[in-house]
mmCIF file of C-alpha atoms in Angstrom:
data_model
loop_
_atom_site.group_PDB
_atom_site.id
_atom_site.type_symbol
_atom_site.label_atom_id
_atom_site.label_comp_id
_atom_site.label_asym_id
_atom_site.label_seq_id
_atom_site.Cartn_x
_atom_site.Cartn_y
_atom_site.Cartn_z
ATOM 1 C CA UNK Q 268 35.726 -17.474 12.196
ATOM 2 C CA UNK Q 269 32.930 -19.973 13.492
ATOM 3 C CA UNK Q 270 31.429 -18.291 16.853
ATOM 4 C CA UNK Q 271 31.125 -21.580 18.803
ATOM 5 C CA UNK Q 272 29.772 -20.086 21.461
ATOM 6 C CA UNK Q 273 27.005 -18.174 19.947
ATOM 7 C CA UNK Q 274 24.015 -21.072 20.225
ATOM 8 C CA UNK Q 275 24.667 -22.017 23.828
ATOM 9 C CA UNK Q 276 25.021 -18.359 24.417
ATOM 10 C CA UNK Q 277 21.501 -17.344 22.950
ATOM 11 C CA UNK Q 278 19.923 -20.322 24.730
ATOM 12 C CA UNK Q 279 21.056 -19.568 28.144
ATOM 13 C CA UNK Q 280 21.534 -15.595 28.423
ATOM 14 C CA UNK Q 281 18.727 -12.842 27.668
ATOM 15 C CA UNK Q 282 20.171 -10.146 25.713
ATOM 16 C CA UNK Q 283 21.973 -6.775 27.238
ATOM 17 C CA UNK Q 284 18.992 -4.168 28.194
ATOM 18 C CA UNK Q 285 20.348 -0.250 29.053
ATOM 19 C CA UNK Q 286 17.466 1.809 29.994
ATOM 20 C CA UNK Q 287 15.081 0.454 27.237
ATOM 21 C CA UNK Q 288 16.785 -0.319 24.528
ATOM 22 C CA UNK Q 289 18.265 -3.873 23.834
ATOM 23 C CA UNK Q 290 22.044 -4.706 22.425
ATOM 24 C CA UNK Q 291 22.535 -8.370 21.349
ATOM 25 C CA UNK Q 292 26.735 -7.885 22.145
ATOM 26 C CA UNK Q 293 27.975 -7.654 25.728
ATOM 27 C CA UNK Q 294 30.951 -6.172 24.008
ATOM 28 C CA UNK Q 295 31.434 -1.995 23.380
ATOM 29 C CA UNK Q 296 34.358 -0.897 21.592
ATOM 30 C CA UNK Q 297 35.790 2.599 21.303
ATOM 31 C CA UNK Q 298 37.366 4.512 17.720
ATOM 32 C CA UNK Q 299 40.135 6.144 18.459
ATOM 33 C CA UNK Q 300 44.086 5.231 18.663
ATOM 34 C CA UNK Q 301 43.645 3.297 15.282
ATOM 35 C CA UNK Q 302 46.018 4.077 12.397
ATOM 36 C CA UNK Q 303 43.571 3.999 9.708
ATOM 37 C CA UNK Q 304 40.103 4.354 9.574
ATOM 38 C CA UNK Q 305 40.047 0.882 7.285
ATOM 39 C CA UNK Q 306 41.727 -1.015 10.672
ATOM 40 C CA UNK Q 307 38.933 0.510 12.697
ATOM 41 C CA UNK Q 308 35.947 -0.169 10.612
ATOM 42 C CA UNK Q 309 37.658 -3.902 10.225
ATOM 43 C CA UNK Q 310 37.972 -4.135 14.019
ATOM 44 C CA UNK Q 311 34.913 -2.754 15.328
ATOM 45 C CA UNK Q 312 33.236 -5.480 12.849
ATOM 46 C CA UNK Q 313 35.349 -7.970 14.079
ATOM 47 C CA UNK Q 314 34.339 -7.301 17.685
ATOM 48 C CA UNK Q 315 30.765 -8.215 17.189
ATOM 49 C CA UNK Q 316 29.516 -4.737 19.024
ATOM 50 C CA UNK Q 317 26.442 -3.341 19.163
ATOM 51 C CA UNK Q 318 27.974 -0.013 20.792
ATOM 52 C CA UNK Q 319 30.800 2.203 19.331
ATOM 53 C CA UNK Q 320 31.740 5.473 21.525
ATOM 54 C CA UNK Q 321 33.635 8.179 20.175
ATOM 55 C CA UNK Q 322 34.817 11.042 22.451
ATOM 56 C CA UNK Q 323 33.042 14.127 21.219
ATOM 57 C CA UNK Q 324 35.650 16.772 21.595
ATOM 58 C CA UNK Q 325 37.834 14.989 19.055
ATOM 59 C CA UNK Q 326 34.772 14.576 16.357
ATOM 60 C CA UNK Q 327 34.007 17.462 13.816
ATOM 61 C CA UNK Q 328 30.207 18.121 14.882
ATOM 62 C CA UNK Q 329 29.406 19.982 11.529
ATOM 63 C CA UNK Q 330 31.084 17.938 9.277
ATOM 64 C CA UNK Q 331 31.008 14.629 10.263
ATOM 65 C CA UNK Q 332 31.269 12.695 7.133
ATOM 66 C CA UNK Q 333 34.169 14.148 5.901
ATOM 67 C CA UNK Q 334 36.437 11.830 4.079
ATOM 68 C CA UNK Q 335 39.045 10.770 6.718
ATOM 69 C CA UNK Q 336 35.920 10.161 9.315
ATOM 70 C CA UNK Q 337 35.142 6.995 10.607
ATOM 71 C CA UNK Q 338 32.040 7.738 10.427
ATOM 72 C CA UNK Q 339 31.366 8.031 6.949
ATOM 73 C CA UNK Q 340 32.572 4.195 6.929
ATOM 74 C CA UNK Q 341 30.129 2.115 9.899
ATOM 75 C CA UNK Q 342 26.911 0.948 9.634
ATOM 76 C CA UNK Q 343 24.506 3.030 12.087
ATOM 77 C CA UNK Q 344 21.611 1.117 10.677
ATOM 78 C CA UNK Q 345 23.482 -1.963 13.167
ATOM 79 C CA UNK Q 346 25.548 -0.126 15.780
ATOM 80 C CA UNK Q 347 24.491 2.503 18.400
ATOM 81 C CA UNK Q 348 26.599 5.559 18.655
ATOM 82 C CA UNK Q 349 27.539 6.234 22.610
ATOM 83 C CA UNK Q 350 28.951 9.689 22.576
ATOM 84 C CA UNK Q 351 31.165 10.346 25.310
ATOM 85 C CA UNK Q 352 32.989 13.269 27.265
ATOM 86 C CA UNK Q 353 36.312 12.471 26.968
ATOM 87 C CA UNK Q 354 38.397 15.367 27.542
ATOM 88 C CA UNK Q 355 36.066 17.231 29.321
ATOM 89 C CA UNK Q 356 37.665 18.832 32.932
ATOM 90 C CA UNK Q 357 34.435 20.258 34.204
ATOM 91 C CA UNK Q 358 30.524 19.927 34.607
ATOM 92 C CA UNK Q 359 30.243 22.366 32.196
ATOM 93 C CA UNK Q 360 32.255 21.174 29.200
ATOM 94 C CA UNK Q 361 30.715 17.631 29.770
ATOM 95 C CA UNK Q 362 27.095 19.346 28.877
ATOM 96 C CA UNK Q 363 27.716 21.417 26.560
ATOM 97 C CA UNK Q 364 29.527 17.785 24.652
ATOM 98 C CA UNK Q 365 26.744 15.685 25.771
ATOM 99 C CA UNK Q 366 24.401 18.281 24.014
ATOM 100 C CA UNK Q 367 26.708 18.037 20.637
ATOM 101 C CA UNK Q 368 26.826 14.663 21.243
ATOM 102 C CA UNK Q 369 22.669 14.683 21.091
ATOM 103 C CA UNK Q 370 23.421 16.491 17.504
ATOM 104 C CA UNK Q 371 25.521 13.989 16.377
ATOM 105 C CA UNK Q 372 23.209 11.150 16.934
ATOM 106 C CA UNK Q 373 20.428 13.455 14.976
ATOM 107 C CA UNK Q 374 23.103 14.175 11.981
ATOM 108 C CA UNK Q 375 23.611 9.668 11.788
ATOM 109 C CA UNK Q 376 19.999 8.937 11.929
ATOM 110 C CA UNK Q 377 19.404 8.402 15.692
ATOM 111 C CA UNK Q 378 17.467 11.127 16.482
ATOM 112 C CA UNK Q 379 15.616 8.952 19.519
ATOM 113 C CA UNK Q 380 19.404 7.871 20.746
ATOM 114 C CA UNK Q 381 20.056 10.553 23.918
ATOM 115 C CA UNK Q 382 22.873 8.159 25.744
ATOM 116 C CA UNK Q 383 26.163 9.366 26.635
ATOM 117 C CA UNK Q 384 28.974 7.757 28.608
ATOM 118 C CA UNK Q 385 29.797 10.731 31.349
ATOM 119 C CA UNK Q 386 33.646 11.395 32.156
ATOM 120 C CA UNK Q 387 35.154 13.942 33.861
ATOM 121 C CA UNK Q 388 38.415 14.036 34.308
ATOM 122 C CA UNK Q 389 40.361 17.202 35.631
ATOM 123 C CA UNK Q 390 43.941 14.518 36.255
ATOM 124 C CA UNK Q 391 45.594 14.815 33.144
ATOM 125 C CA UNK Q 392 48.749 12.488 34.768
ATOM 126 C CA UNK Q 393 46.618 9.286 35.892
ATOM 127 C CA UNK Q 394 43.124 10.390 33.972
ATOM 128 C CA UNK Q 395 41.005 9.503 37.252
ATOM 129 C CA UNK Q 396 37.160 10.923 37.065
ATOM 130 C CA UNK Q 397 36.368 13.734 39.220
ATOM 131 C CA UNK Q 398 33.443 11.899 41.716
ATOM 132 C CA UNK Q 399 31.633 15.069 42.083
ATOM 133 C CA UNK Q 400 31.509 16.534 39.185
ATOM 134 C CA UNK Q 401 30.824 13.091 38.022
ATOM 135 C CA UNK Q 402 27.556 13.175 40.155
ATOM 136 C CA UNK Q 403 26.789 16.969 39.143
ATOM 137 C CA UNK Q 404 26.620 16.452 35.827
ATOM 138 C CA UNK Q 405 24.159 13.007 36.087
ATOM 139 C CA UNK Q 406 21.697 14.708 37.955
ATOM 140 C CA UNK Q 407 21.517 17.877 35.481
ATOM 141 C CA UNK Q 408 21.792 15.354 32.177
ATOM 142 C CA UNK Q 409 18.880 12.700 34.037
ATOM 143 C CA UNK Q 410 16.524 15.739 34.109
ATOM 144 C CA UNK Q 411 17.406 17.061 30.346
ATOM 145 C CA UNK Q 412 16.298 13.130 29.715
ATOM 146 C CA UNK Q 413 19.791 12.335 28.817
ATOM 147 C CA UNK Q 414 20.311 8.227 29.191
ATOM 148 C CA UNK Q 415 23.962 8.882 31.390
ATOM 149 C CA UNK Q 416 25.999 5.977 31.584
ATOM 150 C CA UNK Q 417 29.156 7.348 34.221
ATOM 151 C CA UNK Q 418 32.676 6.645 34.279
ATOM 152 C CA UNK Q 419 34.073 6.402 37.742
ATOM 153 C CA UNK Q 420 36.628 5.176 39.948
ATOM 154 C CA UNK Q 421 35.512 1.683 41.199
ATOM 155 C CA UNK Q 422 33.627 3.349 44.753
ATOM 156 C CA UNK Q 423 30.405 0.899 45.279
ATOM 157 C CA UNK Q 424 29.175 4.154 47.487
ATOM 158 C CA UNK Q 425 29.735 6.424 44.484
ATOM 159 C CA UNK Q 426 28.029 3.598 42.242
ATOM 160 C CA UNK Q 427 24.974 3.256 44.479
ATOM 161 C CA UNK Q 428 24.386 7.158 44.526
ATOM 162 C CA UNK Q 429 24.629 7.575 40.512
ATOM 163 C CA UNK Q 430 22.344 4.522 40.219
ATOM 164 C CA UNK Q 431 20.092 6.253 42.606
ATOM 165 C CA UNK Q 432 20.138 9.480 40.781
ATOM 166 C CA UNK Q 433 19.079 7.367 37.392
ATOM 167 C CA UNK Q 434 21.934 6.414 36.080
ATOM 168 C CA UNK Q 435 21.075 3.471 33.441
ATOM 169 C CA UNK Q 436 24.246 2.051 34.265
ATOM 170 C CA UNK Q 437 27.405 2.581 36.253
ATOM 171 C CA UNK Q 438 30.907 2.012 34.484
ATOM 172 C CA UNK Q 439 33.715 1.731 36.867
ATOM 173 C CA UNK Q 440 37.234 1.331 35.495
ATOM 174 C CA UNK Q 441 39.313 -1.686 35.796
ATOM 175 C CA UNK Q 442 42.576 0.166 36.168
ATOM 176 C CA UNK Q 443 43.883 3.426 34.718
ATOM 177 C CA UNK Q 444 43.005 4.452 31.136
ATOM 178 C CA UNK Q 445 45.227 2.741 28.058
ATOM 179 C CA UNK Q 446 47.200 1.165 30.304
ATOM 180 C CA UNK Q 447 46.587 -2.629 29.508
ATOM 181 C CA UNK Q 448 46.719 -3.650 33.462
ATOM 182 C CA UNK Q 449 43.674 -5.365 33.626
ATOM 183 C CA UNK Q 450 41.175 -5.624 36.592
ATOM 184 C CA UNK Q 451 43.203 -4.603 39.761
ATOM 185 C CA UNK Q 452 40.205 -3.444 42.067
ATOM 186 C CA UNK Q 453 38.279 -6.703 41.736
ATOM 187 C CA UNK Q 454 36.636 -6.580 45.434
ATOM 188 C CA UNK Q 455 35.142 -2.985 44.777
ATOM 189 C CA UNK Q 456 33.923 -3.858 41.529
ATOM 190 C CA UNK Q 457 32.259 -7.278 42.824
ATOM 191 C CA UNK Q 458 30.669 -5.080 45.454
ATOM 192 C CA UNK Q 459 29.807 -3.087 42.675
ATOM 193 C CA UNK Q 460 28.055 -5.793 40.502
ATOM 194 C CA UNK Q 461 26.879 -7.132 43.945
ATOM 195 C CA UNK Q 462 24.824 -4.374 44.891
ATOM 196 C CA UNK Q 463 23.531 -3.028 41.320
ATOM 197 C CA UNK Q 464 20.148 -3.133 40.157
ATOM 198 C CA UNK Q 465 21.471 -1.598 37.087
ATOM 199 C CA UNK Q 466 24.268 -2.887 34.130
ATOM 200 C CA UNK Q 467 28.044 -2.417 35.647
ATOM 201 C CA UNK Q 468 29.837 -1.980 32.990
ATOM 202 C CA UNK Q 469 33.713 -2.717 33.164
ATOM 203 C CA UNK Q 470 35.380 -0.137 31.789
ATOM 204 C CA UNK Q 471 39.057 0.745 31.132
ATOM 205 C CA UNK Q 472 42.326 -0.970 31.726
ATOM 206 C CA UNK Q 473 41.288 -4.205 29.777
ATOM 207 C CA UNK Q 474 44.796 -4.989 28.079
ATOM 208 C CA UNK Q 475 43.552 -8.976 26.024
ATOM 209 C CA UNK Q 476 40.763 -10.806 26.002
ATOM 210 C CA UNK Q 477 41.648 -12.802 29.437
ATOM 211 C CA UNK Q 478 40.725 -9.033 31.518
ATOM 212 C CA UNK Q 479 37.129 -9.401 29.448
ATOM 213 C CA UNK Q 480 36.730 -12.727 30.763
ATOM 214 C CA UNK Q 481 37.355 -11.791 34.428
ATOM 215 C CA UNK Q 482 35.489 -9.247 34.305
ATOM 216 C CA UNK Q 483 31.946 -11.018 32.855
ATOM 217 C CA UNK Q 484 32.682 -13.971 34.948
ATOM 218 C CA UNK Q 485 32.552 -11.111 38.221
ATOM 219 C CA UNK Q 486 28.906 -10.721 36.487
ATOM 220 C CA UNK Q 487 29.371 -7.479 34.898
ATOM 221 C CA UNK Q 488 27.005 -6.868 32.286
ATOM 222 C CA UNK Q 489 29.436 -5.692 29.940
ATOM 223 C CA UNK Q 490 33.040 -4.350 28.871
ATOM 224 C CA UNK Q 491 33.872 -1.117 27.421
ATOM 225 C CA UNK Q 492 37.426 -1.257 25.416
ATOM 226 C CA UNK Q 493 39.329 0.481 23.307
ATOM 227 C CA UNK Q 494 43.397 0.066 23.300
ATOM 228 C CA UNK Q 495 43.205 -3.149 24.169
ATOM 229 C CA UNK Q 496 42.496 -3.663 20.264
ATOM 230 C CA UNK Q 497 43.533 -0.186 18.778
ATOM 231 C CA UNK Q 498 47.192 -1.362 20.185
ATOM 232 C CA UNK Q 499 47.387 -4.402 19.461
ATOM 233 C CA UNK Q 500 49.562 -6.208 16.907
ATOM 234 C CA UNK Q 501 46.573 -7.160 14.633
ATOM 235 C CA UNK Q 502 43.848 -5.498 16.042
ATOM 236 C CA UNK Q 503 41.062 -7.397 14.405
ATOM 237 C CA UNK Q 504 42.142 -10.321 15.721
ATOM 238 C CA UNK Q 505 42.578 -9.177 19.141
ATOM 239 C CA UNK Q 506 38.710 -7.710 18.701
ATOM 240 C CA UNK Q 507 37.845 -11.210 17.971
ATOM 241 C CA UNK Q 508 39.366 -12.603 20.941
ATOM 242 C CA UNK Q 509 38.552 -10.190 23.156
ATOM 243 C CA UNK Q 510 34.682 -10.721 21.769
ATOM 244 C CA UNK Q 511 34.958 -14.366 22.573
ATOM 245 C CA UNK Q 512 36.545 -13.654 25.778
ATOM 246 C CA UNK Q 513 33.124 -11.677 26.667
ATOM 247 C CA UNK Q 514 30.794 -14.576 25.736
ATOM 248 C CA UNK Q 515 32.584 -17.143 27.374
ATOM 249 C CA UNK Q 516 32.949 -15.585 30.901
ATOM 250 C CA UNK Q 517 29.462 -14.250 30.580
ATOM 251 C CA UNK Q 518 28.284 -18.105 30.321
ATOM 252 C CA UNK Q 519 30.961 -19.133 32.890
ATOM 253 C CA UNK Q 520 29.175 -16.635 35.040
ATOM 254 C CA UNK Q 521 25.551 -18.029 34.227
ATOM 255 C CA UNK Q 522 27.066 -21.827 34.516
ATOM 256 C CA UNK Q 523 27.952 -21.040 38.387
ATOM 257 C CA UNK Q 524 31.858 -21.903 39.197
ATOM 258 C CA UNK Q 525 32.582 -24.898 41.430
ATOM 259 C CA UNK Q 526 33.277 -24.076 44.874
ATOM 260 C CA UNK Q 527 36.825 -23.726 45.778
ATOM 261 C CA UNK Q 528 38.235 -26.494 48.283
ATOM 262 C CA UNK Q 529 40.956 -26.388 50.816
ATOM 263 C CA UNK Q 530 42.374 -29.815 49.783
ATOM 264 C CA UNK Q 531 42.409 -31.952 46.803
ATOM 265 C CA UNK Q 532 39.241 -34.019 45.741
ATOM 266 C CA UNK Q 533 39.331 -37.064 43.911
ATOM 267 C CA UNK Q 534 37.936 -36.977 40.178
ATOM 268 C CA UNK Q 535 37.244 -40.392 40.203
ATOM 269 C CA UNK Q 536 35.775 -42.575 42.999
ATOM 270 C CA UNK Q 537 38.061 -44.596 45.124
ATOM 271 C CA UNK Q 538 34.930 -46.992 46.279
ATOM 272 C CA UNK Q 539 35.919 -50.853 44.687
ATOM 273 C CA UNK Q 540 39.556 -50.145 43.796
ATOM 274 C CA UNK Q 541 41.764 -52.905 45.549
ATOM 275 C CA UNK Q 542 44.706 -52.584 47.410
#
């Protein structure tokens, strides 16, 4: 498939920066939910991403590259591994995974890579994060010299405090977990985006590639999604869409939308047409 956005795109937009490090996609997948590892690896390639995350309580730290692991099958020369806490209930399981997740990134080759998306979530029936365990565990990763990009409920006063703790980014969900119902707190996260000096990432909730557009044309920096493709009918395709659906809201978002009128407005001047 011809990217037709990809020249305009490179012209206009500067490349995604998190802490110091520089990603060339706007788009971050996830691994899991797939039904083979050969529709993943397919997928995540067909996304364009620079950043995979894989929930670390579901990976086998010592053996990694075992033969039904994903990751025997990327490319970590090309993509950056985001370990993440997924499953984790308390401050305490989160760092003991984020310092696993630190081994990991040693056992693929990234020994400099130290990020790791934060979640906590103690709510196993709507999977919200905990906010103050969420902030617990940031400060005490930001002084190991962990890069801690948090998942959180979409709270601009929550956002502003992890961003003032150090966060690189913040990553506020755009509805519950898996469930496909795209953005539905789009005035907190345009406060959000508003009020950040550091990437908002959209995160969760992104159901087809129409949510990824919202969200970049907002001017998130980013989108974070996973069952949006692992679900879908023919997932690679969906990545692809979803992909395009990134770069084209991104340079709606740099173009500047029209403003919005309270009446009609004539495309075509009225000046010299007779009666």
């Amino acid at each position: 498939m011809v990217n037709v956005n990809c020249n305009i795109l490179q012209a206009v937009d500067k490349n995604l920066m998190i802490a110091d490090k520089i990603f060339r996609s706007r788009l971050m997948v996830g691994t899991g939910k797939y039904e083979t590892v050969q529709i993943a690896k397919q997928s995540i390639h067909a996304s364009g991403a620079s950043i995979v995350t894989a929930a670390i309580r579901r990976l086998q730290i010592n053996h990694p590259f075992e033969e039904k692991s994903l990751f025997k099958y990327l490319d970590w020369n090309s993509l950056w591994l985001l370990p993440n806490t997924a499953g984790c209930t308390t401050v305490e399981e989160a760092v003991r995974a984020a310092s696993l997740g630190r081994e990991l990134c040693k056992k693929i080759g990234q020994s400099n890579n130290n990020f790791i998306k934060l979640e906590i979530i103690p709510d196993y029936k709507y999977l919200l994060p905990d906010p103050i365990g969420t902030l617990k565990a940031a400060e005490y990763l930001i002084n190991k010299q962990y890069t801690v990009l948090p998942y959180i409920y979409p709270d601009p006063v929550l956002a502003k405090q992890l961003e003032e703790l150090g966060c690189s980014t913040v990553m506020p969900l755009g509805s519950p977990i898996g469930s496909g119902q795209g953005l539905k707190h789009l005035d907190s996260i345009r406060v959000i985006i508003e009020n950040a000096k550091v990437p908002v990432i959209v995160d969760a909730g992104i159901g087809t590639a129409s949510d990824a557009v919202q969200a970049m044309e907002l001017g998130a920096s980013a989108v974070l999604t996973n069952s949006a493709i692992a679900n879908a009918q023919q997932p690679h395709i969906m990545a692809s869409s979803i992909q395009l659906g990134v770069q084209s809201g991104r340079l709606a978002y740099l173009a500047g939308r029209m403003n919005e009128l309270t009446q009609a407005q004539s495309s075509s001047p009225i000046i010299g047409i007779s009666s």
